[in-house]
Amino acid sequence: NTLVTPAGLAQQVDRLMASPRLEQGMRAFFDDMLQLNTFDTVSKDSLLYPKWGSGMAASAREETLRTVIGLALHDNADIRGLMTMPHSYIDRRLATLYKVPFPFTADWVKYQFPPESGRSGLLTQISMLSMFSHPGRSSPTRRGVAIVEIFLCTPTPLPPDDVDFSLVNDPASPLKTVRARLLAHAENKACASCHLRSDPVGLALEHFDTIGGYRSTDNGERIDASATLQGRSLNAAQELGRFLHDDPRFPACLAR
């Protein structure tokens, strides 16, 4: 009956915390929860994005795992910080895509993104941005669906079988930006209910292309990354990160 005493429980917690198997188990858990184990199926248009390759995907996956383990296990920090933390762990490959300097003597370093980078925790890491995009362009819908499912435990119904996606997919459309085409598509009553729930989340991430690089324009048009969530207006990834940080559904979902 030692586990029912504070001292006995603390002793066993300390024993488990000291085990090297703890980090292995946490990596396996978050690899599954964040769907990082699907990275092998991610492909990108090599002509449009020559920096992308199998090595970049492996580094991006490792970045996210190091970030989660660093915050939760080594820093003993608030897990909600995953939505807002300004730092990450990068290697030389990731530094080229993030366009930041990298010391030649290190394999991995902890890097602090400046406020003007627009980065906000896991939401703007290469892994999350690239996994839930198309090979040649971003996808606010896929990103939004993934975020509300993974971090808020809110599943999105499958689209109806007869939905017309031509307006979204037509590269010759007079609607130049992904945002404009998506909003026009969401006017379809059969699609609106789901799109209005997921798309604002993804639209707040439109400053990042399909491999997670920062951009200010889409097809020559200045990007509008504003969104409205639950009646609250926000702009771009950092305000989205703060919104999710403060949403009680996030820690409840993680515990679940």
CSV table of C-alpha atoms in Angstrom, one decimal, residues 34-236:
chain,number,residue,atom,x,y,z
A,34,LEU,CA,0.6,14.8,-34.2
A,35,GLN,CA,0.4,12.3,-37.2
A,36,LEU,CA,4.1,12.6,-37.8
A,37,ASN,CA,4.2,8.9,-38.6
A,38,THR,CA,2.5,9.8,-41.9
A,39,PHE,CA,5.4,11.9,-43.1
A,40,ASP,CA,6.6,9.2,-45.4
A,41,THR,CA,3.6,9.9,-47.6
A,42,VAL,CA,4.2,13.6,-48.0
A,43,SER,CA,5.4,14.7,-51.4
A,44,LYS,CA,6.0,18.2,-52.9
A,45,ASP,CA,6.5,19.6,-56.4
A,46,SER,CA,10.3,19.4,-56.8
A,47,LEU,CA,10.2,22.1,-59.6
A,48,LEU,CA,8.4,24.6,-57.4
A,49,TYR,CA,10.1,23.6,-54.1
A,50,PRO,CA,13.6,22.3,-54.8
A,51,LYS,CA,14.6,22.6,-51.2
A,52,TRP,CA,12.2,19.8,-50.2
A,53,GLY,CA,13.3,16.2,-50.0
A,54,SER,CA,13.3,13.2,-47.7
A,55,GLY,CA,16.1,14.7,-45.6
A,56,MET,CA,14.0,17.8,-45.0
A,57,ALA,CA,11.0,15.7,-44.0
A,58,ALA,CA,13.1,13.7,-41.5
A,59,SER,CA,14.5,16.9,-40.0
A,60,ALA,CA,11.1,18.5,-39.7
A,61,ARG,CA,9.7,15.5,-37.9
A,62,GLU,CA,12.6,15.5,-35.5
A,63,GLU,CA,12.2,19.3,-34.9
A,64,THR,CA,8.7,18.8,-33.7
A,65,LEU,CA,9.5,15.9,-31.4
A,66,ARG,CA,12.4,17.8,-29.9
A,67,THR,CA,10.2,20.8,-29.3
A,68,VAL,CA,7.5,18.8,-27.5
A,69,ILE,CA,9.9,16.7,-25.4
A,70,GLY,CA,11.9,19.8,-24.6
A,71,LEU,CA,8.9,21.7,-23.3
A,72,ALA,CA,7.1,18.9,-21.6
A,73,LEU,CA,9.9,16.8,-20.1
A,74,HIS,CA,13.1,18.9,-19.8
A,75,ASP,CA,11.7,22.4,-19.3
A,76,ASN,CA,8.7,21.2,-17.2
A,77,ALA,CA,6.7,24.0,-18.8
A,78,ASP,CA,3.0,24.7,-19.5
A,79,ILE,CA,2.0,22.4,-22.3
A,80,ARG,CA,-0.2,25.2,-23.8
A,81,GLY,CA,3.1,26.8,-24.7
A,82,LEU,CA,3.2,24.5,-27.7
A,83,MET,CA,0.8,27.0,-29.4
A,84,THR,CA,2.8,30.1,-28.7
A,85,MET,CA,6.4,29.3,-27.9
A,86,PRO,CA,8.8,31.4,-30.1
A,87,HIS,CA,11.7,29.0,-30.1
A,88,SER,CA,12.4,25.6,-31.7
A,89,TYR,CA,15.2,23.1,-32.4
A,90,ILE,CA,16.7,23.2,-35.9
A,91,ASP,CA,19.5,21.6,-37.9
A,92,ARG,CA,21.3,22.9,-41.0
A,93,ARG,CA,18.6,21.7,-43.4
A,94,LEU,CA,15.8,23.5,-41.5
A,95,ALA,CA,17.9,26.6,-41.2
A,96,THR,CA,18.0,27.0,-45.0
A,97,LEU,CA,14.2,26.9,-45.2
A,98,TYR,CA,13.6,29.1,-42.2
A,99,LYS,CA,16.3,31.4,-43.6
A,100,VAL,CA,18.2,31.8,-40.4
A,101,PRO,CA,21.9,31.5,-39.6
A,102,PHE,CA,23.3,28.2,-38.4
A,103,PRO,CA,26.6,27.4,-36.6
A,104,PHE,CA,28.7,25.1,-38.6
A,105,THR,CA,29.9,23.2,-35.5
A,106,ALA,CA,26.5,22.0,-34.3
A,107,ASP,CA,24.0,19.3,-35.4
A,108,TRP,CA,21.0,20.7,-33.6
A,109,VAL,CA,20.6,24.1,-31.8
A,110,LYS,CA,17.8,25.8,-29.9
A,111,TYR,CA,16.7,28.8,-32.0
A,112,GLN,CA,14.6,31.8,-30.9
A,113,PHE,CA,12.5,33.2,-33.7
A,114,PRO,CA,12.1,37.0,-33.7
A,115,PRO,CA,8.5,38.4,-33.4
A,116,GLU,CA,8.6,39.6,-37.0
A,117,SER,CA,9.0,35.9,-38.2
A,118,GLY,CA,5.3,35.3,-37.7
A,119,ARG,CA,6.1,31.9,-36.1
A,120,SER,CA,4.0,30.5,-33.3
A,121,GLY,CA,4.9,27.1,-31.8
A,122,LEU,CA,3.9,23.9,-33.5
A,123,LEU,CA,1.4,25.7,-35.7
A,124,THR,CA,4.1,27.2,-37.8
A,125,GLN,CA,6.7,24.5,-37.8
A,126,ILE,CA,7.6,22.9,-41.1
A,127,SER,CA,6.1,19.6,-40.1
A,128,MET,CA,2.5,20.8,-39.5
A,129,LEU,CA,2.5,23.2,-42.4
A,130,SER,CA,3.8,20.7,-45.0
A,131,MET,CA,1.9,17.6,-43.9
A,132,PHE,CA,-1.4,19.3,-44.3
A,133,SER,CA,-0.9,21.0,-47.7
A,134,HIS,CA,-1.0,20.0,-51.3
A,135,PRO,CA,2.2,19.2,-53.3
A,136,GLY,CA,2.2,22.6,-55.0
A,137,ARG,CA,0.3,24.9,-52.8
A,138,SER,CA,-1.0,25.5,-49.3
A,139,SER,CA,-4.4,24.3,-48.2
A,140,PRO,CA,-6.2,26.3,-45.5
A,141,THR,CA,-8.9,23.6,-45.4
A,142,ARG,CA,-6.5,20.7,-44.7
A,143,ARG,CA,-4.6,22.7,-42.2
A,144,GLY,CA,-7.7,23.9,-40.4
A,145,VAL,CA,-9.2,20.4,-40.3
A,146,ALA,CA,-6.0,18.9,-38.9
A,147,ILE,CA,-5.6,21.5,-36.2
A,148,VAL,CA,-9.2,21.3,-34.9
A,149,GLU,CA,-9.0,17.5,-35.0
A,150,ILE,CA,-5.5,17.1,-33.4
A,151,PHE,CA,-5.5,19.9,-30.9
A,152,LEU,CA,-9.2,20.4,-30.1
A,153,CYS,CA,-10.5,16.8,-30.6
A,154,THR,CA,-13.2,18.1,-33.0
A,155,PRO,CA,-13.7,15.7,-36.0
A,156,THR,CA,-14.8,17.2,-39.3
A,157,PRO,CA,-17.3,15.2,-41.4
A,158,LEU,CA,-16.3,14.0,-44.8
A,159,PRO,CA,-17.4,16.2,-47.7
A,160,PRO,CA,-20.5,15.2,-49.8
A,161,ASP,CA,-19.7,13.0,-52.7
A,162,ASP,CA,-20.9,15.4,-55.3
A,163,VAL,CA,-19.0,18.6,-54.2
A,164,ASP,CA,-17.6,20.6,-57.1
A,165,PHE,CA,-14.0,21.5,-56.3
A,166,SER,CA,-13.2,23.1,-59.7
A,167,LEU,CA,-13.4,26.6,-58.3
A,168,VAL,CA,-10.8,25.9,-55.7
A,169,ASN,CA,-8.5,23.9,-58.0
A,170,ASP,CA,-8.6,26.0,-61.2
A,171,PRO,CA,-5.2,27.7,-61.5
A,172,ALA,CA,-6.7,30.0,-64.3
A,173,SER,CA,-9.5,31.2,-62.0
A,174,PRO,CA,-10.0,35.0,-62.0
A,175,LEU,CA,-9.9,34.6,-58.2
A,176,LYS,CA,-6.1,34.9,-57.7
A,177,THR,CA,-5.5,33.8,-54.1
A,178,VAL,CA,-6.3,30.6,-52.4
A,179,ARG,CA,-8.3,32.6,-49.9
A,180,ALA,CA,-10.6,34.1,-52.6
A,181,ARG,CA,-11.3,30.8,-54.2
A,182,LEU,CA,-11.9,29.1,-50.9
A,183,LEU,CA,-14.4,31.7,-49.7
A,184,ALA,CA,-16.2,31.5,-53.0
A,185,HIS,CA,-16.4,27.7,-52.7
A,186,ALA,CA,-17.7,28.0,-49.1
A,187,GLU,CA,-20.8,29.8,-50.5
A,188,ASN,CA,-22.0,26.3,-51.5
A,189,LYS,CA,-24.6,25.6,-48.7
A,190,ALA,CA,-23.6,21.9,-48.7
A,191,CYS,CA,-20.0,22.9,-47.8
A,192,ALA,CA,-20.5,26.0,-45.7
A,193,SER,CA,-21.1,24.4,-42.3
A,194,CYS,CA,-17.8,22.5,-42.2
A,195,HIS,CA,-15.7,25.1,-44.1
A,196,LEU,CA,-16.8,27.9,-41.7
A,197,ARG,CA,-15.5,25.9,-38.8
A,198,SER,CA,-12.1,24.8,-40.2
A,199,ASP,CA,-11.1,27.4,-42.9
A,200,PRO,CA,-10.6,30.4,-40.6
A,201,VAL,CA,-7.9,28.4,-38.7
A,202,GLY,CA,-6.1,27.5,-41.9
A,203,LEU,CA,-6.5,31.0,-43.4
A,204,ALA,CA,-4.7,32.5,-40.4
A,205,LEU,CA,-1.7,30.4,-41.6
A,206,GLU,CA,-1.6,31.6,-45.2
A,207,HIS,CA,1.6,33.5,-44.7
A,208,PHE,CA,3.3,30.1,-45.0
A,209,ASP,CA,3.6,28.1,-48.2
A,210,THR,CA,3.2,24.4,-48.7
A,211,ILE,CA,6.7,23.6,-47.3
A,212,GLY,CA,6.4,26.1,-44.4
A,213,GLY,CA,8.4,28.9,-45.9
A,214,TYR,CA,7.3,32.5,-45.1
A,215,ARG,CA,5.7,34.5,-47.8
A,216,SER,CA,3.8,37.8,-48.0
A,217,THR,CA,2.0,37.3,-51.4
A,218,ASP,CA,0.0,34.6,-53.1
A,219,ASN,CA,0.0,34.7,-56.9
A,220,GLY,CA,1.1,38.3,-56.9
A,221,GLU,CA,-1.6,39.4,-54.5
A,222,ARG,CA,-0.9,40.5,-50.9
A,223,ILE,CA,-1.9,37.8,-48.4
A,224,ASP,CA,-4.8,38.5,-46.0
A,225,ALA,CA,-4.3,36.2,-43.0
A,226,SER,CA,-7.2,37.5,-41.0
A,227,ALA,CA,-9.9,35.2,-39.6
A,228,THR,CA,-12.9,35.1,-37.3
A,229,LEU,CA,-13.2,32.3,-34.7
A,230,GLN,CA,-16.1,32.0,-32.3
A,231,GLY,CA,-16.9,35.7,-32.9
A,232,ARG,CA,-13.4,36.8,-32.2
A,233,SER,CA,-11.3,38.6,-34.9
A,234,LEU,CA,-7.7,37.7,-35.2
A,235,ASN,CA,-4.9,38.1,-37.6
A,236,ALA,CA,-2.2,35.6,-38.7
